[in-house]
Amino acid sequence: MAEVIGVIEEIVFRNEENGFTVLDLVNEVDGTLVTAIGNIPYAVEGERVRITGEWSVHPDYGEQIKIENYESAVPTSLESLERYLASGLIKGVGPSTAKRLVEHFGLDTLDIIQFYPDRLTEVPGIGPKKAETIAASFYEQKEVREVMLFLQSHGISTNFAVKIYKIYGEQTIPILKENPYRMAQDVVGIGFKTADKIARSMGIEYDSPYRVMAGTKYVLSQAASNGHTYLPKEELITNAASLLGVDIELVENAIVSLAINQSITLEETEEHTAVYLQPFYVAENNISKALIELAMTEMPIPVDNLDKVLYDLQKQEQIILAHNQREAVIESLQNGVLVITGGPGTGKTTTINCIIKLFEQLDAEVMLAAPTGRAAKRLSETTGREAKTIHRLLEYGYSGDGELDFFQKDEDDPLDADVVIVDEMSMVDVLLMNHLLKAIVPGTRLILVGDVDQLPSVGPGNVLRDIINSGLVKVIRLTEIFRQAQESMIVLNAHRINRGEFPQLNVRGKDFFLDRRESPKEILDTIVDLICRRIPGFGPYHPVKDIQVLSPMKKGLVGVNNLNSELQKVLNPPKPSKKEKASRDMIFREGDKVMQIKNNYNLGWKRYSHGKVIEEGEGVFNGDVGYIESIDIEDREMTVIFDDDKVVVYDFTQLDELELAYAISIHKSQGSEFPVVVIPMAWGPPMLMTRNLLYTAVTRAKEMVVLVGRERTIQAMVQNNHISNRYSGLERRLKSLFTSLVVDDKFNVFGDMED
């Protein structure tokens, strides 16, 4: 085994995913340049290292040492120390700060950072806060390196090391040695398979009860990510046994154990035994109870001579309500829960505005909410009143002692409102609906507005459809397309698509077009040309802010990933003045359009006015879109300004929560509207290329839709009315509880539900 001690001269290559690195270092013994290869993701230029390994000769690159063991050694020269500190390894220290530190403390710099961080303030430009950041980052890097070595010995990639460390801290190694399957539950981005990989390398047996229980829960979690709130027991057993490679008896035993410790709940139905992860079972029960209590609360009409009130309201607003719109306004007065559903152009906005104004005339407190920031912003624009995300309405945040407090509005501190109106209800999943209903007391009117024909929520459940199908609450369907909307081919074609009819294309002077192209390469080139040149030349459309590409799929030449790469090249090309940061398989650059791709309830944000903070809170959510304002290499941070004016600072370790958003998936576009939508029409799997996917995409456009591709793809999607069935017990539960209520004529049949 050979040993080399020296200073890293250059990082020649590094794979950010697995940490594989090629580096050149200067041998201390004879001054020769040595090439070394191996998984050493945290090695940096200027670092003094001790490497042991085996020599080999590469046919193209010559002699090199393959690293078996690697450890950092204190730099022995001022030059190498400065290079080491300037490498970006330590947050808050870039080249200029590194130079000042070394000039002030010399070779004692690392000891000062580690043992006497208060002295860092002796250096000009370093205040107490920055000194604390530098010291904390130095300590974290030391700990992370130990964790990295441990994880890499078990085949885990570089990208997850920092995430794991942030969850478990200095207890990372003992915790994972005790139960590596905890990661699948605690660490975002790590599922059962990754945890299982560590466990297997640690020697945990294939048929370990620990492993079988974790795998069974994983199958249920995967089902939830596909929209199911439960799985039939037989399906769960089959899938888990297949995944784990074990006998079904072991899975059956695991289900019993998980039920005993209340991780899951089993419920007998007429069709099968439903197996729930506990949060989804509780959510469905609580939703059912709350909806019935709200719906059954007597609501006396709070006005006399309703016909005259409605006549005056229409005269004041200079509108004439259609029959169904008028019915919706009246029913909003008479019902504790009301659902208003309809497609584009059917007057949902006009109806909502009339309901709001009517209740305001009665001095009622009306609150407006939507699932996403974009949807809430649009609701504010169409009503002229403040609308909040549901999370913000329920005051998601932290308690005073810094502990996570989830939703502060609940049954103990409900919303102080007479009417709560929720738009884009098709996007609301069972967990969020549960939290919303906890904060609404009987006597408060709840009005749910949405298009039931759009895609269901990304999260588990089928809330809007289940509520409508239950027959429990009053449902008003708006079907009449108004004259102004009839002028839009977007509206007319959306309804044609929804009825299974082929859309009318390229009508002169209208707003719905097909640019016929055959191959994916032709489609890609045409989309780039449309966005960069043709559409901005057609009207006052900004290629980034006003035009959104929506793709049915993630992969392929016209999938989201490649479209983003190609569009970034032309819409935000690299410049010396623009900082950038590589993350995963993409590059983030100042000015890029980005999207948050997972809910992060802990991420802090601020809103500014004239340079001053006017509001701050926590929580950035799946689907939020913004723009990269700045990238700070020294502090290892990226600042993003979202559409709702939230300013969020991301640590570089959090960049896996963001994606480029010049193109986004149709699923991610729910709840948003864009002036112009461009949609590639290439071949895709029939399970994906469905009618309601195309319908959802088309209805995202306000002013123009441009389809690019093949007519036969459009035809296939229009004819494919496949809707993926979701295992959801909400409809059944609502019907069952309502039946019990009618039979018993009292509310105590519900019992008390616990979170």
mmCIF file of N, CA and C in Angstrom, residues 304-410:
data_model
loop_
_atom_site.group_PDB
_atom_site.id
_atom_site.type_symbol
_atom_site.label_atom_id
_atom_site.label_comp_id
_atom_site.label_asym_id
_atom_site.label_seq_id
_atom_site.Cartn_x
_atom_site.Cartn_y
_atom_site.Cartn_z
ATOM 1 N N ASP A 304 -83.949 39.528 4.245
ATOM 2 C CA ASP A 304 -85.353 39.541 3.856
ATOM 3 C C ASP A 304 -85.441 39.955 2.381
ATOM 4 N N ASN A 305 -86.485 39.481 1.715
ATOM 5 C CA ASN A 305 -86.721 39.850 0.319
ATOM 6 C C ASN A 305 -85.473 39.586 -0.528
ATOM 7 N N LEU A 306 -85.089 38.320 -0.578
ATOM 8 C CA LEU A 306 -83.859 37.926 -1.258
ATOM 9 C C LEU A 306 -83.879 38.298 -2.738
ATOM 10 N N ASP A 307 -85.044 38.193 -3.383
ATOM 11 C CA ASP A 307 -85.119 38.517 -4.804
ATOM 12 C C ASP A 307 -84.706 39.959 -5.071
ATOM 13 N N LYS A 308 -85.161 40.863 -4.203
ATOM 14 C CA LYS A 308 -84.815 42.277 -4.393
ATOM 15 C C LYS A 308 -83.325 42.517 -4.138
ATOM 16 N N VAL A 309 -82.804 41.833 -3.135
ATOM 17 C CA VAL A 309 -81.375 41.982 -2.829
ATOM 18 C C VAL A 309 -80.541 41.535 -4.028
ATOM 19 N N LEU A 310 -80.915 40.420 -4.627
ATOM 20 C CA LEU A 310 -80.169 39.921 -5.781
ATOM 21 C C LEU A 310 -80.352 40.838 -6.992
ATOM 22 N N TYR A 311 -81.552 41.379 -7.176
ATOM 23 C CA TYR A 311 -81.796 42.320 -8.274
ATOM 24 C C TYR A 311 -80.907 43.547 -8.129
ATOM 25 N N ASP A 312 -80.865 44.100 -6.917
ATOM 26 C CA ASP A 312 -80.041 45.291 -6.665
ATOM 27 C C ASP A 312 -78.559 44.988 -6.862
ATOM 28 N N LEU A 313 -78.152 43.801 -6.446
ATOM 29 C CA LEU A 313 -76.742 43.426 -6.582
ATOM 30 C C LEU A 313 -76.356 43.329 -8.060
ATOM 31 N N GLN A 314 -77.208 42.714 -8.867
ATOM 32 C CA GLN A 314 -76.909 42.593 -10.294
ATOM 33 C C GLN A 314 -76.902 43.961 -10.973
ATOM 34 N N LYS A 315 -77.814 44.812 -10.562
ATOM 35 C CA LYS A 315 -77.866 46.164 -11.129
ATOM 36 C C LYS A 315 -76.602 46.936 -10.771
ATOM 37 N N GLN A 316 -76.183 46.789 -9.531
ATOM 38 C CA GLN A 316 -74.979 47.473 -9.058
ATOM 39 C C GLN A 316 -73.737 46.992 -9.813
ATOM 40 N N GLU A 317 -73.674 45.694 -10.075
ATOM 41 C CA GLU A 317 -72.512 45.126 -10.739
ATOM 42 C C GLU A 317 -72.647 45.122 -12.260
ATOM 43 N N GLN A 318 -73.809 45.532 -12.740
ATOM 44 C CA GLN A 318 -74.078 45.595 -14.185
ATOM 45 C C GLN A 318 -73.891 44.218 -14.841
ATOM 46 N N ILE A 319 -74.497 43.223 -14.213
ATOM 47 C CA ILE A 319 -74.441 41.862 -14.740
ATOM 48 C C ILE A 319 -75.826 41.239 -14.646
ATOM 49 N N ILE A 320 -76.002 40.145 -15.375
ATOM 50 C CA ILE A 320 -77.206 39.330 -15.239
ATOM 51 C C ILE A 320 -76.741 37.909 -14.945
ATOM 52 N N LEU A 321 -77.075 37.409 -13.785
ATOM 53 C CA LEU A 321 -76.659 36.070 -13.400
ATOM 54 C C LEU A 321 -77.450 35.020 -14.165
ATOM 55 N N ALA A 322 -76.740 34.018 -14.664
ATOM 56 C CA ALA A 322 -77.412 32.871 -15.267
ATOM 57 C C ALA A 322 -78.139 32.097 -14.175
ATOM 58 N N HIS A 323 -79.018 31.191 -14.601
ATOM 59 C CA HIS A 323 -79.830 30.456 -13.629
ATOM 60 C C HIS A 323 -78.956 29.732 -12.595
ATOM 61 N N ASN A 324 -77.930 29.023 -13.054
ATOM 62 C CA ASN A 324 -77.087 28.272 -12.117
ATOM 63 C C ASN A 324 -76.253 29.192 -11.235
ATOM 64 N N GLN A 325 -75.840 30.312 -11.773
ATOM 65 C CA GLN A 325 -75.097 31.276 -10.948
ATOM 66 C C GLN A 325 -75.989 31.834 -9.838
ATOM 67 N N ARG A 326 -77.189 32.195 -10.210
ATOM 68 C CA ARG A 326 -78.135 32.719 -9.222
ATOM 69 C C ARG A 326 -78.401 31.668 -8.147
ATOM 70 N N GLU A 327 -78.560 30.421 -8.596
ATOM 71 C CA GLU A 327 -78.793 29.339 -7.643
ATOM 72 C C GLU A 327 -77.608 29.196 -6.686
ATOM 73 N N ALA A 328 -76.388 29.331 -7.212
ATOM 74 C CA ALA A 328 -75.197 29.210 -6.375
ATOM 75 C C ALA A 328 -75.164 30.308 -5.314
ATOM 76 N N VAL A 329 -75.524 31.525 -5.699
ATOM 77 C CA VAL A 329 -75.524 32.633 -4.736
ATOM 78 C C VAL A 329 -76.553 32.369 -3.635
ATOM 79 N N ILE A 330 -77.732 31.918 -4.010
ATOM 80 C CA ILE A 330 -78.778 31.642 -3.016
ATOM 81 C C ILE A 330 -78.361 30.489 -2.099
ATOM 82 N N GLU A 331 -77.820 29.431 -2.694
ATOM 83 C CA GLU A 331 -77.427 28.270 -1.892
ATOM 84 C C GLU A 331 -76.280 28.612 -0.929
ATOM 85 N N SER A 332 -75.451 29.586 -1.288
ATOM 86 C CA SER A 332 -74.367 29.982 -0.379
ATOM 87 C C SER A 332 -74.916 30.561 0.916
ATOM 88 N N LEU A 333 -76.119 31.119 0.859
ATOM 89 C CA LEU A 333 -76.758 31.655 2.061
ATOM 90 C C LEU A 333 -77.405 30.557 2.897
ATOM 91 N N GLN A 334 -77.835 29.481 2.232
ATOM 92 C CA GLN A 334 -78.677 28.493 2.893
ATOM 93 C C GLN A 334 -77.922 27.272 3.404
ATOM 94 N N ASN A 335 -76.660 27.093 2.964
ATOM 95 C CA ASN A 335 -75.950 25.852 3.272
ATOM 96 C C ASN A 335 -74.667 26.110 4.057
ATOM 97 N N GLY A 336 -74.359 25.179 4.942
ATOM 98 C CA GLY A 336 -73.103 25.257 5.671
ATOM 99 C C GLY A 336 -71.921 24.916 4.794
ATOM 100 N N VAL A 337 -72.137 24.009 3.826
ATOM 101 C CA VAL A 337 -71.099 23.652 2.864
ATOM 102 C C VAL A 337 -71.717 23.685 1.473
ATOM 103 N N LEU A 338 -71.027 24.329 0.539
ATOM 104 C CA LEU A 338 -71.489 24.411 -0.843
ATOM 105 C C LEU A 338 -70.304 24.145 -1.762
ATOM 106 N N VAL A 339 -70.532 23.328 -2.796
ATOM 107 C CA VAL A 339 -69.527 23.101 -3.837
ATOM 108 C C VAL A 339 -70.007 23.767 -5.118
ATOM 109 N N ILE A 340 -69.138 24.574 -5.730
ATOM 110 C CA ILE A 340 -69.411 25.182 -7.027
ATOM 111 C C ILE A 340 -68.349 24.660 -7.987
ATOM 112 N N THR A 341 -68.788 23.958 -9.025
ATOM 113 C CA THR A 341 -67.829 23.400 -9.973
ATOM 114 C C THR A 341 -68.243 23.760 -11.396
ATOM 115 N N GLY A 342 -67.257 23.890 -12.255
ATOM 116 C CA GLY A 342 -67.523 24.230 -13.648
ATOM 117 C C GLY A 342 -66.226 24.442 -14.392
ATOM 118 N N GLY A 343 -66.296 24.353 -15.712
ATOM 119 C CA GLY A 343 -65.119 24.532 -16.536
ATOM 120 C C GLY A 343 -64.838 25.991 -16.804
ATOM 121 N N PRO A 344 -63.859 26.283 -17.684
ATOM 122 C CA PRO A 344 -63.518 27.668 -17.992
ATOM 123 C C PRO A 344 -64.660 28.374 -18.710
ATOM 124 N N GLY A 345 -64.823 29.669 -18.405
ATOM 125 C CA GLY A 345 -65.826 30.469 -19.086
ATOM 126 C C GLY A 345 -67.241 30.290 -18.596
ATOM 127 N N THR A 346 -67.433 29.511 -17.518
ATOM 128 C CA THR A 346 -68.793 29.257 -17.026
ATOM 129 C C THR A 346 -69.191 30.197 -15.892
ATOM 130 N N GLY A 347 -68.332 31.162 -15.575
ATOM 131 C CA GLY A 347 -68.735 32.204 -14.634
ATOM 132 C C GLY A 347 -68.430 31.925 -13.175
ATOM 133 N N LYS A 348 -67.423 31.097 -12.908
ATOM 134 C CA LYS A 348 -67.082 30.841 -11.494
ATOM 135 C C LYS A 348 -66.622 32.122 -10.804
ATOM 136 N N THR A 349 -65.801 32.920 -11.497
ATOM 137 C CA THR A 349 -65.282 34.155 -10.889
ATOM 138 C C THR A 349 -66.404 35.136 -10.612
ATOM 139 N N THR A 350 -67.308 35.326 -11.575
ATOM 140 C CA THR A 350 -68.441 36.233 -11.365
ATOM 141 C C THR A 350 -69.294 35.767 -10.194
ATOM 142 N N THR A 351 -69.516 34.471 -10.114
ATOM 143 C CA THR A 351 -70.324 33.917 -9.011
ATOM 144 C C THR A 351 -69.652 34.158 -7.671
ATOM 145 N N ILE A 352 -68.355 33.897 -7.598
ATOM 146 C CA ILE A 352 -67.625 34.131 -6.347
ATOM 147 C C ILE A 352 -67.716 35.600 -5.942
ATOM 148 N N ASN A 353 -67.518 36.495 -6.913
ATOM 149 C CA ASN A 353 -67.562 37.925 -6.596
ATOM 150 C C ASN A 353 -68.927 38.355 -6.073
ATOM 151 N N CYS A 354 -69.989 37.817 -6.662
ATOM 152 C CA CYS A 354 -71.333 38.160 -6.182
ATOM 153 C C CYS A 354 -71.557 37.644 -4.764
ATOM 154 N N ILE A 355 -71.089 36.426 -4.507
ATOM 155 C CA ILE A 355 -71.236 35.867 -3.154
ATOM 156 C C ILE A 355 -70.474 36.717 -2.142
ATOM 157 N N ILE A 356 -69.256 37.112 -2.490
ATOM 158 C CA ILE A 356 -68.455 37.937 -1.579
ATOM 159 C C ILE A 356 -69.172 39.250 -1.286
ATOM 160 N N LYS A 357 -69.632 39.922 -2.345
ATOM 161 C CA LYS A 357 -70.259 41.230 -2.155
ATOM 162 C C LYS A 357 -71.561 41.120 -1.374
ATOM 163 N N LEU A 358 -72.303 40.048 -1.597
ATOM 164 C CA LEU A 358 -73.542 39.855 -0.854
ATOM 165 C C LEU A 358 -73.255 39.705 0.637
ATOM 166 N N PHE A 359 -72.273 38.877 0.974
ATOM 167 C CA PHE A 359 -71.960 38.684 2.389
ATOM 168 C C PHE A 359 -71.340 39.935 3.005
ATOM 169 N N GLU A 360 -70.590 40.674 2.221
ATOM 170 C CA GLU A 360 -70.018 41.925 2.751
ATOM 171 C C GLU A 360 -71.117 42.937 3.050
ATOM 172 N N GLN A 361 -72.175 42.946 2.222
ATOM 173 C CA GLN A 361 -73.310 43.827 2.514
ATOM 174 C C GLN A 361 -73.983 43.449 3.828
ATOM 175 N N LEU A 362 -73.820 42.174 4.214
ATOM 176 C CA LEU A 362 -74.402 41.694 5.477
ATOM 177 C C LEU A 362 -73.413 41.812 6.637
ATOM 178 N N ASP A 363 -72.288 42.519 6.381
ATOM 179 C CA ASP A 363 -71.229 42.705 7.388
ATOM 180 C C ASP A 363 -70.636 41.378 7.847
ATOM 181 N N ALA A 364 -70.608 40.400 6.963
ATOM 182 C CA ALA A 364 -70.006 39.104 7.291
ATOM 183 C C ALA A 364 -68.512 39.142 6.975
ATOM 184 N N GLU A 365 -67.734 38.437 7.785
ATOM 185 C CA GLU A 365 -66.291 38.333 7.575
ATOM 186 C C GLU A 365 -66.027 37.196 6.582
ATOM 187 N N VAL A 366 -65.479 37.549 5.398
ATOM 188 C CA VAL A 366 -65.208 36.581 4.347
ATOM 189 C C VAL A 366 -63.706 36.387 4.212
ATOM 190 N N MET A 367 -63.267 35.128 4.224
ATOM 191 C CA MET A 367 -61.859 34.805 4.013
ATOM 192 C C MET A 367 -61.711 34.001 2.735
ATOM 193 N N LEU A 368 -60.666 34.321 1.949
ATOM 194 C CA LEU A 368 -60.417 33.656 0.674
ATOM 195 C C LEU A 368 -59.096 32.902 0.737
ATOM 196 N N ALA A 369 -59.083 31.704 0.148
ATOM 197 C CA ALA A 369 -57.861 30.897 0.184
ATOM 198 C C ALA A 369 -57.772 30.032 -1.060
ATOM 199 N N ALA A 370 -56.547 29.582 -1.337
ATOM 200 C CA ALA A 370 -56.279 28.658 -2.441
ATOM 201 C C ALA A 370 -55.068 27.816 -2.047
ATOM 202 N N PRO A 371 -54.874 26.678 -2.701
ATOM 203 C CA PRO A 371 -53.801 25.773 -2.264
ATOM 204 C C PRO A 371 -52.384 26.285 -2.521
ATOM 205 N N THR A 372 -52.174 27.070 -3.591
ATOM 206 C CA THR A 372 -50.824 27.494 -3.943
ATOM 207 C C THR A 372 -50.721 29.006 -3.967
ATOM 208 N N GLY A 373 -49.483 29.492 -3.946
ATOM 209 C CA GLY A 373 -49.253 30.926 -3.992
ATOM 210 C C GLY A 373 -49.771 31.551 -5.273
ATOM 211 N N ARG A 374 -49.532 30.875 -6.399
ATOM 212 C CA ARG A 374 -50.014 31.410 -7.672
ATOM 213 C C ARG A 374 -51.541 31.473 -7.712
ATOM 214 N N ALA A 375 -52.193 30.397 -7.229
ATOM 215 C CA ALA A 375 -53.658 30.365 -7.242
ATOM 216 C C ALA A 375 -54.227 31.434 -6.315
ATOM 217 N N ALA A 376 -53.577 31.643 -5.168
ATOM 218 C CA ALA A 376 -54.038 32.676 -4.232
ATOM 219 C C ALA A 376 -53.865 34.066 -4.837
ATOM 220 N N LYS A 377 -52.749 34.267 -5.525
ATOM 221 C CA LYS A 377 -52.507 35.566 -6.158
ATOM 222 C C LYS A 377 -53.552 35.836 -7.239
ATOM 223 N N ARG A 378 -53.879 34.816 -8.006
ATOM 224 C CA ARG A 378 -54.890 34.974 -9.060
ATOM 225 C C ARG A 378 -56.263 35.254 -8.463
ATOM 226 N N LEU A 379 -56.587 34.583 -7.358
ATOM 227 C CA LEU A 379 -57.863 34.821 -6.682
ATOM 228 C C LEU A 379 -57.934 36.259 -6.169
ATOM 229 N N SER A 380 -56.818 36.771 -5.665
ATOM 230 C CA SER A 380 -56.774 38.166 -5.213
ATOM 231 C C SER A 380 -57.039 39.113 -6.378
ATOM 232 N N GLU A 381 -56.414 38.808 -7.523
ATOM 233 C CA GLU A 381 -56.562 39.685 -8.689
ATOM 234 C C GLU A 381 -57.990 39.690 -9.216
ATOM 235 N N THR A 382 -58.657 38.554 -9.197
ATOM 236 C CA THR A 382 -60.007 38.476 -9.777
ATOM 237 C C THR A 382 -61.087 38.978 -8.812
ATOM 238 N N THR A 383 -60.793 39.010 -7.521
ATOM 239 C CA THR A 383 -61.792 39.464 -6.540
ATOM 240 C C THR A 383 -61.499 40.856 -5.993
ATOM 241 N N GLY A 384 -60.245 41.310 -6.151
ATOM 242 C CA GLY A 384 -59.868 42.597 -5.578
ATOM 243 C C GLY A 384 -59.754 42.566 -4.075
ATOM 244 N N ARG A 385 -59.619 41.354 -3.516
ATOM 245 C CA ARG A 385 -59.518 41.207 -2.057
ATOM 246 C C ARG A 385 -58.359 40.276 -1.719
ATOM 247 N N GLU A 386 -57.912 40.361 -0.497
ATOM 248 C CA GLU A 386 -56.786 39.526 -0.111
ATOM 249 C C GLU A 386 -57.185 38.049 -0.109
ATOM 250 N N ALA A 387 -56.366 37.254 -0.746
ATOM 251 C CA ALA A 387 -56.522 35.799 -0.697
ATOM 252 C C ALA A 387 -55.189 35.220 -0.249
ATOM 253 N N LYS A 388 -55.250 34.203 0.583
ATOM 254 C CA LYS A 388 -54.042 33.603 1.130
ATOM 255 C C LYS A 388 -53.941 32.144 0.698
ATOM 256 N N THR A 389 -52.731 31.626 0.733
ATOM 257 C CA THR A 389 -52.617 30.175 0.612
ATOM 258 C C THR A 389 -53.276 29.558 1.842
ATOM 259 N N ILE A 390 -53.703 28.316 1.720
ATOM 260 C CA ILE A 390 -54.326 27.655 2.870
ATOM 261 C C ILE A 390 -53.341 27.572 4.029
ATOM 262 N N HIS A 391 -52.071 27.321 3.713
ATOM 263 C CA HIS A 391 -51.063 27.263 4.777
ATOM 264 C C HIS A 391 -50.956 28.597 5.513
ATOM 265 N N ARG A 392 -50.965 29.675 4.744
ATOM 266 C CA ARG A 392 -50.857 30.992 5.375
ATOM 267 C C ARG A 392 -52.136 31.333 6.134
ATOM 268 N N LEU A 393 -53.285 30.961 5.587
ATOM 269 C CA LEU A 393 -54.562 31.207 6.268
ATOM 270 C C LEU A 393 -54.570 30.525 7.626
ATOM 271 N N LEU A 394 -54.025 29.309 7.674
ATOM 272 C CA LEU A 394 -54.016 28.537 8.919
ATOM 273 C C LEU A 394 -52.811 28.863 9.799
ATOM 274 N N GLU A 395 -52.030 29.862 9.367
ATOM 275 C CA GLU A 395 -50.888 30.364 10.141
ATOM 276 C C GLU A 395 -49.901 29.260 10.474
ATOM 277 N N TYR A 396 -49.403 28.667 9.391
ATOM 278 C CA TYR A 396 -48.360 27.677 9.590
ATOM 279 C C TYR A 396 -47.093 28.380 10.020
ATOM 280 N N GLY A 397 -46.407 27.842 11.025
ATOM 281 C CA GLY A 397 -45.163 28.462 11.455
ATOM 282 C C GLY A 397 -44.593 27.814 12.689
ATOM 283 N N TYR A 398 -43.794 28.599 13.387
ATOM 284 C CA TYR A 398 -43.090 28.126 14.572
ATOM 285 C C TYR A 398 -43.678 28.767 15.823
ATOM 286 N N SER A 399 -43.580 28.044 16.921
ATOM 287 C CA SER A 399 -43.966 28.607 18.204
ATOM 288 C C SER A 399 -42.821 29.460 18.727
ATOM 289 N N GLY A 400 -43.055 30.159 19.808
ATOM 290 C CA GLY A 400 -42.067 31.095 20.336
ATOM 291 C C GLY A 400 -40.762 30.462 20.740
ATOM 292 N N ASP A 401 -40.770 29.197 21.154
ATOM 293 C CA ASP A 401 -39.540 28.561 21.611
ATOM 294 C C ASP A 401 -38.774 27.904 20.466
ATOM 295 N N GLY A 402 -39.223 28.161 19.243
ATOM 296 C CA GLY A 402 -38.498 27.638 18.095
ATOM 297 C C GLY A 402 -38.928 26.255 17.669
ATOM 298 N N GLU A 403 -39.815 25.631 18.410
ATOM 299 C CA GLU A 403 -40.281 24.301 18.031
ATOM 300 C C GLU A 403 -41.330 24.419 16.925
ATOM 301 N N LEU A 404 -41.318 23.438 16.049
ATOM 302 C CA LEU A 404 -42.274 23.423 14.959
ATOM 303 C C LEU A 404 -43.690 23.307 15.506
ATOM 304 N N ASP A 405 -44.575 24.192 15.047
ATOM 305 C CA ASP A 405 -45.904 24.268 15.636
ATOM 306 C C ASP A 405 -46.998 23.949 14.623
ATOM 307 N N PHE A 406 -46.572 23.586 13.420
ATOM 308 C CA PHE A 406 -47.510 23.263 12.359
ATOM 309 C C PHE A 406 -48.580 24.339 12.222
ATOM 310 N N PHE A 407 -49.843 23.942 12.047
ATOM 311 C CA PHE A 407 -50.883 24.929 11.804
ATOM 312 C C PHE A 407 -51.411 25.462 13.132
ATOM 313 N N GLN A 408 -51.259 26.767 13.293
ATOM 314 C CA GLN A 408 -51.655 27.361 14.567
ATOM 315 C C GLN A 408 -53.157 27.585 14.657
ATOM 316 N N LYS A 409 -53.823 27.663 13.504
ATOM 317 C CA LYS A 409 -55.278 27.731 13.503
ATOM 318 C C LYS A 409 -55.836 26.307 13.470
ATOM 319 N N ASP A 410 -56.616 25.964 14.485
ATOM 320 C CA ASP A 410 -57.193 24.619 14.582
ATOM 321 C C ASP A 410 -58.448 24.687 15.426
#
